[in-house]
mmCIF file of C-alpha atoms and ligand atoms in Angstrom:
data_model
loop_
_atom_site.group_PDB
_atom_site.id
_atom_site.type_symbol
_atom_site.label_atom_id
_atom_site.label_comp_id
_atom_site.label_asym_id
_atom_site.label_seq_id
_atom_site.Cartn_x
_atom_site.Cartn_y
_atom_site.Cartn_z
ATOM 1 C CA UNK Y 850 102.775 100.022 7.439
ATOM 2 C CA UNK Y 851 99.953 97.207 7.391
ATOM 3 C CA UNK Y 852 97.115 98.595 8.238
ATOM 4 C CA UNK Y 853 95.717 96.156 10.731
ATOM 5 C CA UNK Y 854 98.577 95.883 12.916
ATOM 6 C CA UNK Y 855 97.361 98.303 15.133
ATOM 7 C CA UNK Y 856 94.544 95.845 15.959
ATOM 8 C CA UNK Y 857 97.312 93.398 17.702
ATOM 9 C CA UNK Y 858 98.267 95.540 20.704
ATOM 10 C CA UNK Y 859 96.291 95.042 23.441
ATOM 11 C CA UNK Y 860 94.852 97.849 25.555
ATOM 12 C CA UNK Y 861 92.698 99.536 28.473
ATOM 13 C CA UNK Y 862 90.177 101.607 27.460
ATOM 14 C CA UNK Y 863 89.786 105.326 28.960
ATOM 15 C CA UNK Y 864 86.732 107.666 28.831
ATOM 16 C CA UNK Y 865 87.947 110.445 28.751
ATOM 17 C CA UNK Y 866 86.116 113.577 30.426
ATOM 18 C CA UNK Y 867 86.277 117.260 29.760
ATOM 19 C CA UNK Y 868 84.072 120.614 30.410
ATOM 20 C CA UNK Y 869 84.853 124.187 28.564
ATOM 21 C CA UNK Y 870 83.500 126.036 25.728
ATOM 22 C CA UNK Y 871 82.486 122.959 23.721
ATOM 23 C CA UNK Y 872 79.853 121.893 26.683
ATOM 24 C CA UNK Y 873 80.693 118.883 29.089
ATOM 25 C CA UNK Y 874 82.003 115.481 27.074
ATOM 26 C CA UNK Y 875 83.337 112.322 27.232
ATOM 27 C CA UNK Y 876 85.567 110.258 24.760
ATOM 28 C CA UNK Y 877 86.649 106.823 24.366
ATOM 29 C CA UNK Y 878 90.770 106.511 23.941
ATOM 30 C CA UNK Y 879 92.518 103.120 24.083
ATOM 31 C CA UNK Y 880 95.947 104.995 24.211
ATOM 32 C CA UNK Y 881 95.681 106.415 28.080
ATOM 33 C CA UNK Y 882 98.528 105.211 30.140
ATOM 34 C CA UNK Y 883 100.437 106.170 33.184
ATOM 35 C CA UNK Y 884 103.614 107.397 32.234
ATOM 36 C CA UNK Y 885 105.459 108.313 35.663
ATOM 37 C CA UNK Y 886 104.921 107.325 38.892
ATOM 38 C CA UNK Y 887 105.910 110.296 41.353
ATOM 39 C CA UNK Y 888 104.436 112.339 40.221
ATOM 40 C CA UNK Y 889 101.779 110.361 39.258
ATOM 41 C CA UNK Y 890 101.751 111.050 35.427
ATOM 42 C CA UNK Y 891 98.757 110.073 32.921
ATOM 43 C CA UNK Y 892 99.317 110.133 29.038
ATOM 44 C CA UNK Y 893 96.287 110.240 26.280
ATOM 45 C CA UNK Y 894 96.813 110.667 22.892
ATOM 46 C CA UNK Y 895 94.158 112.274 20.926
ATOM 47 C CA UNK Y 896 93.078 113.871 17.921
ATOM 48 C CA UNK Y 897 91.713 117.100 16.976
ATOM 49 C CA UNK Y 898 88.424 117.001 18.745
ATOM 50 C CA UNK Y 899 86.023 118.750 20.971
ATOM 51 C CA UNK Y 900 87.560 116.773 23.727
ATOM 52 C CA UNK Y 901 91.095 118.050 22.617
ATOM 53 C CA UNK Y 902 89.569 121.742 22.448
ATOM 54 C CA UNK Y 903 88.172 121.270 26.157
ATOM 55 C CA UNK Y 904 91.576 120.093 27.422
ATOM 56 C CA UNK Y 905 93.242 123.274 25.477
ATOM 57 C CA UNK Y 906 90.769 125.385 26.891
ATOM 58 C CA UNK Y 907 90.392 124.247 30.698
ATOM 59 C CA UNK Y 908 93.753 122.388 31.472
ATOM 60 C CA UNK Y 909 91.873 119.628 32.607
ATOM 61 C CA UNK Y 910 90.889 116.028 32.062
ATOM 62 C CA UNK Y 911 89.414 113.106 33.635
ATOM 63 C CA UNK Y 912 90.599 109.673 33.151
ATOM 64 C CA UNK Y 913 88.127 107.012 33.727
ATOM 65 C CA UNK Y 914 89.294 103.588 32.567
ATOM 66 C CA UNK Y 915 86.360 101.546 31.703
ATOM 67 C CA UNK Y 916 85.662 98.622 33.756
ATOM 68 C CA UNK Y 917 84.105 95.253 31.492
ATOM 69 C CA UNK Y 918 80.382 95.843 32.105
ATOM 70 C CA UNK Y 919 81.244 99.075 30.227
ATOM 71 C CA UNK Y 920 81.717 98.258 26.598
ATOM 72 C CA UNK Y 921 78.095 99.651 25.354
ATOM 73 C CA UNK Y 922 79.498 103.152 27.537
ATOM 74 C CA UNK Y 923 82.682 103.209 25.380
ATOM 75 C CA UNK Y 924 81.146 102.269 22.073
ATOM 76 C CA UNK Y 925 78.684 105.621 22.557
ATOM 77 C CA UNK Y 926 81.924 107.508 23.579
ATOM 78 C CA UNK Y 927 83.907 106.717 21.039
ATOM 79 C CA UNK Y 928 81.022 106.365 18.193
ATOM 80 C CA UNK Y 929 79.599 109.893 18.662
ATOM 81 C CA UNK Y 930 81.642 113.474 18.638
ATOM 82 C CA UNK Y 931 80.643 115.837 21.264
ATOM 83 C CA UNK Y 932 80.298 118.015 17.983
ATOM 84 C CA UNK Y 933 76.972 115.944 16.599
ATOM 85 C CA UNK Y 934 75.415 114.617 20.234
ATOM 86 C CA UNK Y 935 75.900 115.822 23.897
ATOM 87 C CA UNK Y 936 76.894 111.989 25.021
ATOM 88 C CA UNK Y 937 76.571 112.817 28.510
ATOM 89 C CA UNK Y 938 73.148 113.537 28.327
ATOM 90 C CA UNK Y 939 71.704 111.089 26.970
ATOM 91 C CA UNK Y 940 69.409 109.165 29.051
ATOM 92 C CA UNK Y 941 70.297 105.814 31.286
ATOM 93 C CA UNK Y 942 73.847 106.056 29.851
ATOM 94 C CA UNK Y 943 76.677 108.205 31.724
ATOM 95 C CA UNK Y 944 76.421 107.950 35.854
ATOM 96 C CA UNK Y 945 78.333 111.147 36.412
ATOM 97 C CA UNK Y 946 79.879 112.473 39.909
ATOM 98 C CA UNK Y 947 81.441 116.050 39.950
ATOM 99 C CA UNK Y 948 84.799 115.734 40.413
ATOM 100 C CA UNK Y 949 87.082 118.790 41.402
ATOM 101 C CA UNK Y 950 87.907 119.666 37.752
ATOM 102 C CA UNK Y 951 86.002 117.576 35.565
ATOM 103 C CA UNK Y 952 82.417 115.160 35.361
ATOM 104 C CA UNK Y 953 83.741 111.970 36.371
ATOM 105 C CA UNK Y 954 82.061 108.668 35.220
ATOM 106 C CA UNK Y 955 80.943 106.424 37.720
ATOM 107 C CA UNK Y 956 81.573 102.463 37.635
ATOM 108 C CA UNK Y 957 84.702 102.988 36.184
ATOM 109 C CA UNK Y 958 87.933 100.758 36.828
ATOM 110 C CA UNK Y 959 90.007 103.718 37.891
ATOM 111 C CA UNK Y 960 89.243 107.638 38.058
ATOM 112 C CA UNK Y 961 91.898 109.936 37.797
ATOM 113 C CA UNK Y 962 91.599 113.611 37.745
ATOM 114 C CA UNK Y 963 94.476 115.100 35.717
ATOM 115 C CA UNK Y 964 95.787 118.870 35.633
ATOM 116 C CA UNK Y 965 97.751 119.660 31.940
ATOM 117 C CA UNK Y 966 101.223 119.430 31.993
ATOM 118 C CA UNK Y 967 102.201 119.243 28.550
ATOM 119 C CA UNK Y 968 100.207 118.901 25.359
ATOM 120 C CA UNK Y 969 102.193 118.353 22.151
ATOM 121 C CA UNK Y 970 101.988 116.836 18.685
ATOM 122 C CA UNK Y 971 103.069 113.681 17.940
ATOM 123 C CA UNK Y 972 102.679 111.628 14.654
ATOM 124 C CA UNK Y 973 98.845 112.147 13.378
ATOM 125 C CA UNK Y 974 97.776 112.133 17.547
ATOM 126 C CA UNK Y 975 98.136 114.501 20.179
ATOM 127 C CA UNK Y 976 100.037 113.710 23.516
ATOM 128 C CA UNK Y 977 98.279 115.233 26.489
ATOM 129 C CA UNK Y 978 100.363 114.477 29.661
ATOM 130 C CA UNK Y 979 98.434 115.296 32.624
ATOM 131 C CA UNK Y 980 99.367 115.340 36.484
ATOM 132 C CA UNK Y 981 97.223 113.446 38.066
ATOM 133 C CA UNK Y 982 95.818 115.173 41.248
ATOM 134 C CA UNK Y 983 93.505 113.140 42.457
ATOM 135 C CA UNK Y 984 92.789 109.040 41.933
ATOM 136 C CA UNK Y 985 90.444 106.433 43.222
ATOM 137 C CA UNK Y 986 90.446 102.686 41.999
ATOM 138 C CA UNK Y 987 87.342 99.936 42.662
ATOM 139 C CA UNK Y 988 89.091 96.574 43.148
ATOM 140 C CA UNK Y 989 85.565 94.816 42.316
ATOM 141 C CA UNK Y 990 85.607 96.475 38.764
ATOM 142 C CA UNK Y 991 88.642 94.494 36.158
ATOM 143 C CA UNK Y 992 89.172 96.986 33.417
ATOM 144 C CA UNK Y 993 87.942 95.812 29.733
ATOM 145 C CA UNK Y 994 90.132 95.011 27.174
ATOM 146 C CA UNK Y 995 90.331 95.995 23.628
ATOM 147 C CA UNK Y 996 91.981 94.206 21.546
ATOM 148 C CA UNK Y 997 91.385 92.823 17.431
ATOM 149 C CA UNK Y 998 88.721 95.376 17.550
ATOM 150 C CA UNK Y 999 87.103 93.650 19.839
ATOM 151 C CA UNK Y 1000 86.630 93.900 24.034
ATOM 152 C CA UNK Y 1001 87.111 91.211 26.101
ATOM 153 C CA UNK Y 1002 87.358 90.573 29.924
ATOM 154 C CA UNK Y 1003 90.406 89.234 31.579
ATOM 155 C CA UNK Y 1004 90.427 86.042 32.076
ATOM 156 C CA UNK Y 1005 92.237 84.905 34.806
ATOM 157 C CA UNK Y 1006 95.608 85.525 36.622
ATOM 158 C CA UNK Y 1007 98.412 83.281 35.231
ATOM 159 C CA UNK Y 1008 100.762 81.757 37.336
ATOM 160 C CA UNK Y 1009 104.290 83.880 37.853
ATOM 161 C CA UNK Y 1010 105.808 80.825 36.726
ATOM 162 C CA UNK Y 1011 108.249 81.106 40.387
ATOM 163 C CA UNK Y 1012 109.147 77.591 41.868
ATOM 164 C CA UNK Y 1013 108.047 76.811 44.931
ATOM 165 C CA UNK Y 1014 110.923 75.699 47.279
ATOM 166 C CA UNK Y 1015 110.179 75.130 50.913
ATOM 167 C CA UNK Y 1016 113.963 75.822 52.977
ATOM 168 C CA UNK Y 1017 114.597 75.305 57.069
ATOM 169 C CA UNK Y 1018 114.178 78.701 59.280
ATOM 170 C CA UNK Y 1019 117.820 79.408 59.676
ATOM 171 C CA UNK Y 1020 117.921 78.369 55.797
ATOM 172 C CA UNK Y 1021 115.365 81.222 54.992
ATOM 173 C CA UNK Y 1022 117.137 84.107 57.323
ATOM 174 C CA UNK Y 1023 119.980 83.456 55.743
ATOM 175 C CA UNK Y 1024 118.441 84.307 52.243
ATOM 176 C CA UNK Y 1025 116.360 86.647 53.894
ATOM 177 C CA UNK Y 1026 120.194 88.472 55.112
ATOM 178 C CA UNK Y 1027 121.136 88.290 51.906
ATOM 179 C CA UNK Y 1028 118.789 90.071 50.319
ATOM 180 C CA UNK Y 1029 119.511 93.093 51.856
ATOM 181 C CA UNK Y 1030 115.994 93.612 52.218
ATOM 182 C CA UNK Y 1031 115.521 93.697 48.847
ATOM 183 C CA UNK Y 1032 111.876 92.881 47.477
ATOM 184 C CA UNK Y 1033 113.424 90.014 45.434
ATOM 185 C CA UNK Y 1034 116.980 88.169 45.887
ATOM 186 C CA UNK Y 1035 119.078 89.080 42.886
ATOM 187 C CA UNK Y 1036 122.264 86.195 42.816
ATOM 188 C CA UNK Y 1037 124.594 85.166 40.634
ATOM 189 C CA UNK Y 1038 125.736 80.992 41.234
ATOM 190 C CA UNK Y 1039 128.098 79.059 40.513
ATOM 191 C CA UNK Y 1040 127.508 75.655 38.639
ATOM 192 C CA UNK Y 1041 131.381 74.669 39.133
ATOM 193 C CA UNK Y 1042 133.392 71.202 37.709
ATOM 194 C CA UNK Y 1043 136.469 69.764 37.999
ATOM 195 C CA UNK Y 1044 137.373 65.798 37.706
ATOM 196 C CA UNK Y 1045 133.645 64.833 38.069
ATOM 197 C CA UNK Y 1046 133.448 66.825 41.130
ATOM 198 C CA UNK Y 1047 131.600 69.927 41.596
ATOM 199 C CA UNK Y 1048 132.217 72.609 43.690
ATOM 200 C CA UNK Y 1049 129.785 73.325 46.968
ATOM 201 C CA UNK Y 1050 129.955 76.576 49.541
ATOM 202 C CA UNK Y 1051 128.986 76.138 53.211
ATOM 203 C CA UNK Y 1052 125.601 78.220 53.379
ATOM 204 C CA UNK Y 1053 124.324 78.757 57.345
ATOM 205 C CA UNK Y 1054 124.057 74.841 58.137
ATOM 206 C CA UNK Y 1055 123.880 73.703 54.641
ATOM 207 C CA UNK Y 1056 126.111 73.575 51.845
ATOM 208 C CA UNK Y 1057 124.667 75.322 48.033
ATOM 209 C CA UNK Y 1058 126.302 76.552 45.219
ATOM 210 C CA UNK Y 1059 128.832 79.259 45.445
ATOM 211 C CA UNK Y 1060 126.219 82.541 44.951
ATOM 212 C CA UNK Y 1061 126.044 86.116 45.754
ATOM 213 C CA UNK Y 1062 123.829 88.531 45.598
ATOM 214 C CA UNK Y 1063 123.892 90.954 42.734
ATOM 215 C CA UNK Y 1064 122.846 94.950 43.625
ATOM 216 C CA UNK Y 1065 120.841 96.226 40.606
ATOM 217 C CA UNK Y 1066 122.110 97.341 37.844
ATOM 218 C CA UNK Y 1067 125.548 95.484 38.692
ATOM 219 C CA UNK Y 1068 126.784 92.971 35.942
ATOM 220 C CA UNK Y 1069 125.842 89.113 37.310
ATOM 221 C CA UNK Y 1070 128.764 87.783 35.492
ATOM 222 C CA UNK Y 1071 131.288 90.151 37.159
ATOM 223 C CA UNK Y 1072 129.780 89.298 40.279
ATOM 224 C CA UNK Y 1073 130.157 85.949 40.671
ATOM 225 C CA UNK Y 1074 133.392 86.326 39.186
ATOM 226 C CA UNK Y 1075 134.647 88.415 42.215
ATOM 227 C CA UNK Y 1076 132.759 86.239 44.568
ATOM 228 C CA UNK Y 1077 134.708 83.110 43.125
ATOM 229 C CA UNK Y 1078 138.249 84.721 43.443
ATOM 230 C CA UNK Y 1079 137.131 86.333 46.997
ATOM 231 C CA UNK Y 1080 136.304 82.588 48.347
ATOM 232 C CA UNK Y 1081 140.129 81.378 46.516
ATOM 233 C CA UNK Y 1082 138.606 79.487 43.309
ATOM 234 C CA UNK Y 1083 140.086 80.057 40.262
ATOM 235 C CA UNK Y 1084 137.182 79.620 37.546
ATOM 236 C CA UNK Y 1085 136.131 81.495 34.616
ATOM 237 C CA UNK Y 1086 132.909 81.661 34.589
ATOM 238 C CA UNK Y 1087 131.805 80.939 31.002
ATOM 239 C CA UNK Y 1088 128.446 81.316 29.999
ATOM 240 C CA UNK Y 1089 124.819 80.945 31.805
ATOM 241 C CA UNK Y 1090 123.334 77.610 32.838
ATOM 242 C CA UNK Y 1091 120.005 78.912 33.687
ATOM 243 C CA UNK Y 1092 117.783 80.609 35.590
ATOM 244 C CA UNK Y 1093 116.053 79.978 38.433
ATOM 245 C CA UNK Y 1094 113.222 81.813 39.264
ATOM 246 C CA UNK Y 1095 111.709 80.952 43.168
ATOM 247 C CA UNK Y 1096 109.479 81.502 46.102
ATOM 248 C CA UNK Y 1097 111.334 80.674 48.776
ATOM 249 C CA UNK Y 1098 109.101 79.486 51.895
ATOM 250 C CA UNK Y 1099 109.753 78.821 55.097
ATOM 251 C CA UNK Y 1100 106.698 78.923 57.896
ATOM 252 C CA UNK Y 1101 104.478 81.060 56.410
ATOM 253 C CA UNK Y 1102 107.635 83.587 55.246
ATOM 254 C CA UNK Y 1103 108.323 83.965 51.455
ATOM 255 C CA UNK Y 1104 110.906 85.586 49.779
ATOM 256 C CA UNK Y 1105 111.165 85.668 45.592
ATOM 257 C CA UNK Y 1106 114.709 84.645 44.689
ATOM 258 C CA UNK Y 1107 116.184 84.954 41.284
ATOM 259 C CA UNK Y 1108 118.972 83.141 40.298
ATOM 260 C CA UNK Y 1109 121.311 83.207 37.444
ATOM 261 C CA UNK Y 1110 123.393 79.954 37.284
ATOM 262 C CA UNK Y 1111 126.621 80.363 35.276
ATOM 263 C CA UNK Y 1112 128.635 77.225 34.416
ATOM 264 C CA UNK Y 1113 132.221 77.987 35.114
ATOM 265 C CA UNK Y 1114 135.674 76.131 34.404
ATOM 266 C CA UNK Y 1115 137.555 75.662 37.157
ATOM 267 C CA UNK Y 1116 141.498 75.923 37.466
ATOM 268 C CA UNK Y 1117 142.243 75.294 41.247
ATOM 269 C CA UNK Y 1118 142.378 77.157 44.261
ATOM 270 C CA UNK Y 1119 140.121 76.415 47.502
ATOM 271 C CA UNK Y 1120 137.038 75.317 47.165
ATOM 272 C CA UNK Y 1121 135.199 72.197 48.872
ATOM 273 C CA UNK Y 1122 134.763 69.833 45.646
ATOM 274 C CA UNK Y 1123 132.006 66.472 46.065
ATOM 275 C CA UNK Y 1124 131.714 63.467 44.011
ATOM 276 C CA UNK Y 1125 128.321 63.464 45.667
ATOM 277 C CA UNK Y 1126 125.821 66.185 46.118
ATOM 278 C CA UNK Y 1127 125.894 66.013 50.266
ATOM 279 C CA UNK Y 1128 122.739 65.115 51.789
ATOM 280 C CA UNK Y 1129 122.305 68.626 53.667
ATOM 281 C CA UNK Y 1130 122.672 70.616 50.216
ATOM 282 C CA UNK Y 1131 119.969 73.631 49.381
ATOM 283 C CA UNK Y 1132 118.135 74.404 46.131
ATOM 284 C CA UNK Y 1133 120.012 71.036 44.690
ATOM 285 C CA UNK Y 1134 118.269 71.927 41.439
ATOM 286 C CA UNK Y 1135 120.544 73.901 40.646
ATOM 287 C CA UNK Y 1136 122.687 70.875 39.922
ATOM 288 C CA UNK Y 1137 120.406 69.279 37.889
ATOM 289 C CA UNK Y 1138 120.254 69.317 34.298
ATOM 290 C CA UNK Y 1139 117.952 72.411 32.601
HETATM 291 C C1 FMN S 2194 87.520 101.511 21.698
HETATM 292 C C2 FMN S 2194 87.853 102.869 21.143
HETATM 293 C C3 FMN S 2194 89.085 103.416 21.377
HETATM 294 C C4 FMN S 2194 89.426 104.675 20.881
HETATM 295 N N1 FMN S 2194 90.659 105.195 21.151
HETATM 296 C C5 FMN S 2194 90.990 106.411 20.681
HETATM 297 C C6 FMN S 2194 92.250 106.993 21.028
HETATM 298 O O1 FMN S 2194 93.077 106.415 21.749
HETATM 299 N N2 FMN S 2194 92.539 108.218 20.529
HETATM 300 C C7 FMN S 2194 91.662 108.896 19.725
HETATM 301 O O2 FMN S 2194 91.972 109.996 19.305
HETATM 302 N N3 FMN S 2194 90.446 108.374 19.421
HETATM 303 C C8 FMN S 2194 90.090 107.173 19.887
HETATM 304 N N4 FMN S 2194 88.856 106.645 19.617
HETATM 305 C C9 FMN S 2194 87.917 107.431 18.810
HETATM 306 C C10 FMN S 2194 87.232 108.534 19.613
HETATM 307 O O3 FMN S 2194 86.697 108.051 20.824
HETATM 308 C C11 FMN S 2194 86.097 109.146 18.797
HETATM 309 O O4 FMN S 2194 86.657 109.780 17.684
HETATM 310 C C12 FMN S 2194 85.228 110.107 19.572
HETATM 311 O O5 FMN S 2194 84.094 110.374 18.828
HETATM 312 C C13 FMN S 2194 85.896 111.405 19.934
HETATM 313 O O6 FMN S 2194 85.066 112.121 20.774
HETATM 314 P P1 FMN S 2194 84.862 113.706 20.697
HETATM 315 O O7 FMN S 2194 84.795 114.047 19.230
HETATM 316 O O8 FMN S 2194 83.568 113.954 21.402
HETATM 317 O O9 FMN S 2194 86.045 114.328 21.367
HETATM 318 C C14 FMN S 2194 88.497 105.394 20.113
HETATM 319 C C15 FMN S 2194 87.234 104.838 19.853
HETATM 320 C C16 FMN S 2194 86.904 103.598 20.384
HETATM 321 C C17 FMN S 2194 85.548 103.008 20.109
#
């Protein structure tokens, strides 16, 4: 394997706390994570080292992930063993709170407090999974980065790249009923020609693309498919047009959509078929070409 690949993944960084026979400690490890969510799960992977000993000895673990005014913390937790200098006690370095089972660091990005729940090998690391039984986050602090052997602060939030389309009340409820309740609007529509016409669906006052909404985990294509022959159009849908990804908006309401536009042949049946996109016709875009 190259030996600087490693250096292009992009992580948190966690100081990791213990207390046992080896005295109280704290290490740096980039490789912390949160593996489940209920329970709450935390993952480090380690190596042989005072901290591991701690964790073997007490069950126990704290999981502070550094926040960016912490890099000088992390580079004395992770440039010193607990075997050659008691890191915690050094002078103007560690703010420590006692936490139920462990020291805790203060100023962190996130504290967790994590009880053992499994500790096994795994490739030249150990995996210590730990149940997390108490947590605490500071929304002021933004975690630092490692990355290129280097730490860096986030920069910014990007965009979620959703297009912003503003729809009529009755317009948005009837999304809104679609989705179930859903978080986000899963559909599946229908991008439909036949003799330079294409084919429209009556939608609450408006007319838009034949669509349905798709339950997760259920196949788009065989969706629409069934939605087609339900509404008496014969089309195979053949292949995807795009995707539309969008905030729908409607007085202050907003709803994430995500559409998959198929392009289908069609082969008769029903179906209300316009030379002419009508005036009264939602998320038109759809029409348009990607
Ligand atoms: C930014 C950074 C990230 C690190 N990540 C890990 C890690 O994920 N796993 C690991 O075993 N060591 C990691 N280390 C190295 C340990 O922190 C280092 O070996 C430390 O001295 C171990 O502490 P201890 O001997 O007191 O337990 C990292 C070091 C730094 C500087």
């Amino acid at each position: 394997m190259q030996d600087r690949v490693h250096r292009y993944f992009a992580t948190t960084v966690g100081l990791i706390t213990t207390d046992g026979e080896h005295g109280r400690n704290v290490m740096a490890a980039e490789w912390t994570m949160q593996v489940s969510y209920e329970p709450m799960l935390v993952a480090i992977f380690i190596h042989d080292s005072p901290t591991l000993w701690n964790i073997r000895g007490s069950g126990a673990f704290g999981v502070n992930i550094a926040s960016d005014d912490q890099a000088e913390l992390v580079n004395i937790a992770g440039g010193y063993s607990g075997t050659e200098v008691d890191k915690l006690a050094i002078p103007g370095t560690f703010e420590t709170y006692d936490g139920k089972l462990v020291p805790m660091i203060k100023g962190c990005a996130l504290n967790a407090e994590c009880r053992v729940r499994s500790i096994r090998k795994i490739g030249d690391h150990v995996m210590v999974v730990g149940d997390a039984e108490a947590a605490a986050f500071d929304d002021k602090k933004s975690p630092l980065v490692y990355t290129r052997g280097n730490y860096r602060r986030i920069a910014g939030k990007l965009s979620s790249g959703r297009k912003v389309v503003r729809v009529a009340p009755s317009t948005f409820d009837a999304f809104k009923q679609m989705s179930g309740g859903q978080f986000v609007l899963k559909c599946a529509a229908a991008l439909a020609e036949k003799d330079g016409k294409v084919l429209v669906a009556k939608f609450g006052r408006c007319w838009m693309a034949p669509a349905v909404a798709v339950e997760r985990g259920q196949n788009y294509e065989a969706a629409l498919s069934k939605h087609l022959a339900l509404i008496g159009v014969r089309a195979d849908v053949q292949g995807i047009a795009k995707l539309e990804r969008l905030m729908l908006k409607s007085k202050g309401r907003a709803l994430r959509a995500n559409f998959v536009v198929y392009r289908c042949r069609a082969k008769g049946g029903e179906g209300r078929w316009f030379a002419r996109l009508p005036r009264n016709i939602v998320l038109r875009s759809f029409f348009e070409k990607a």
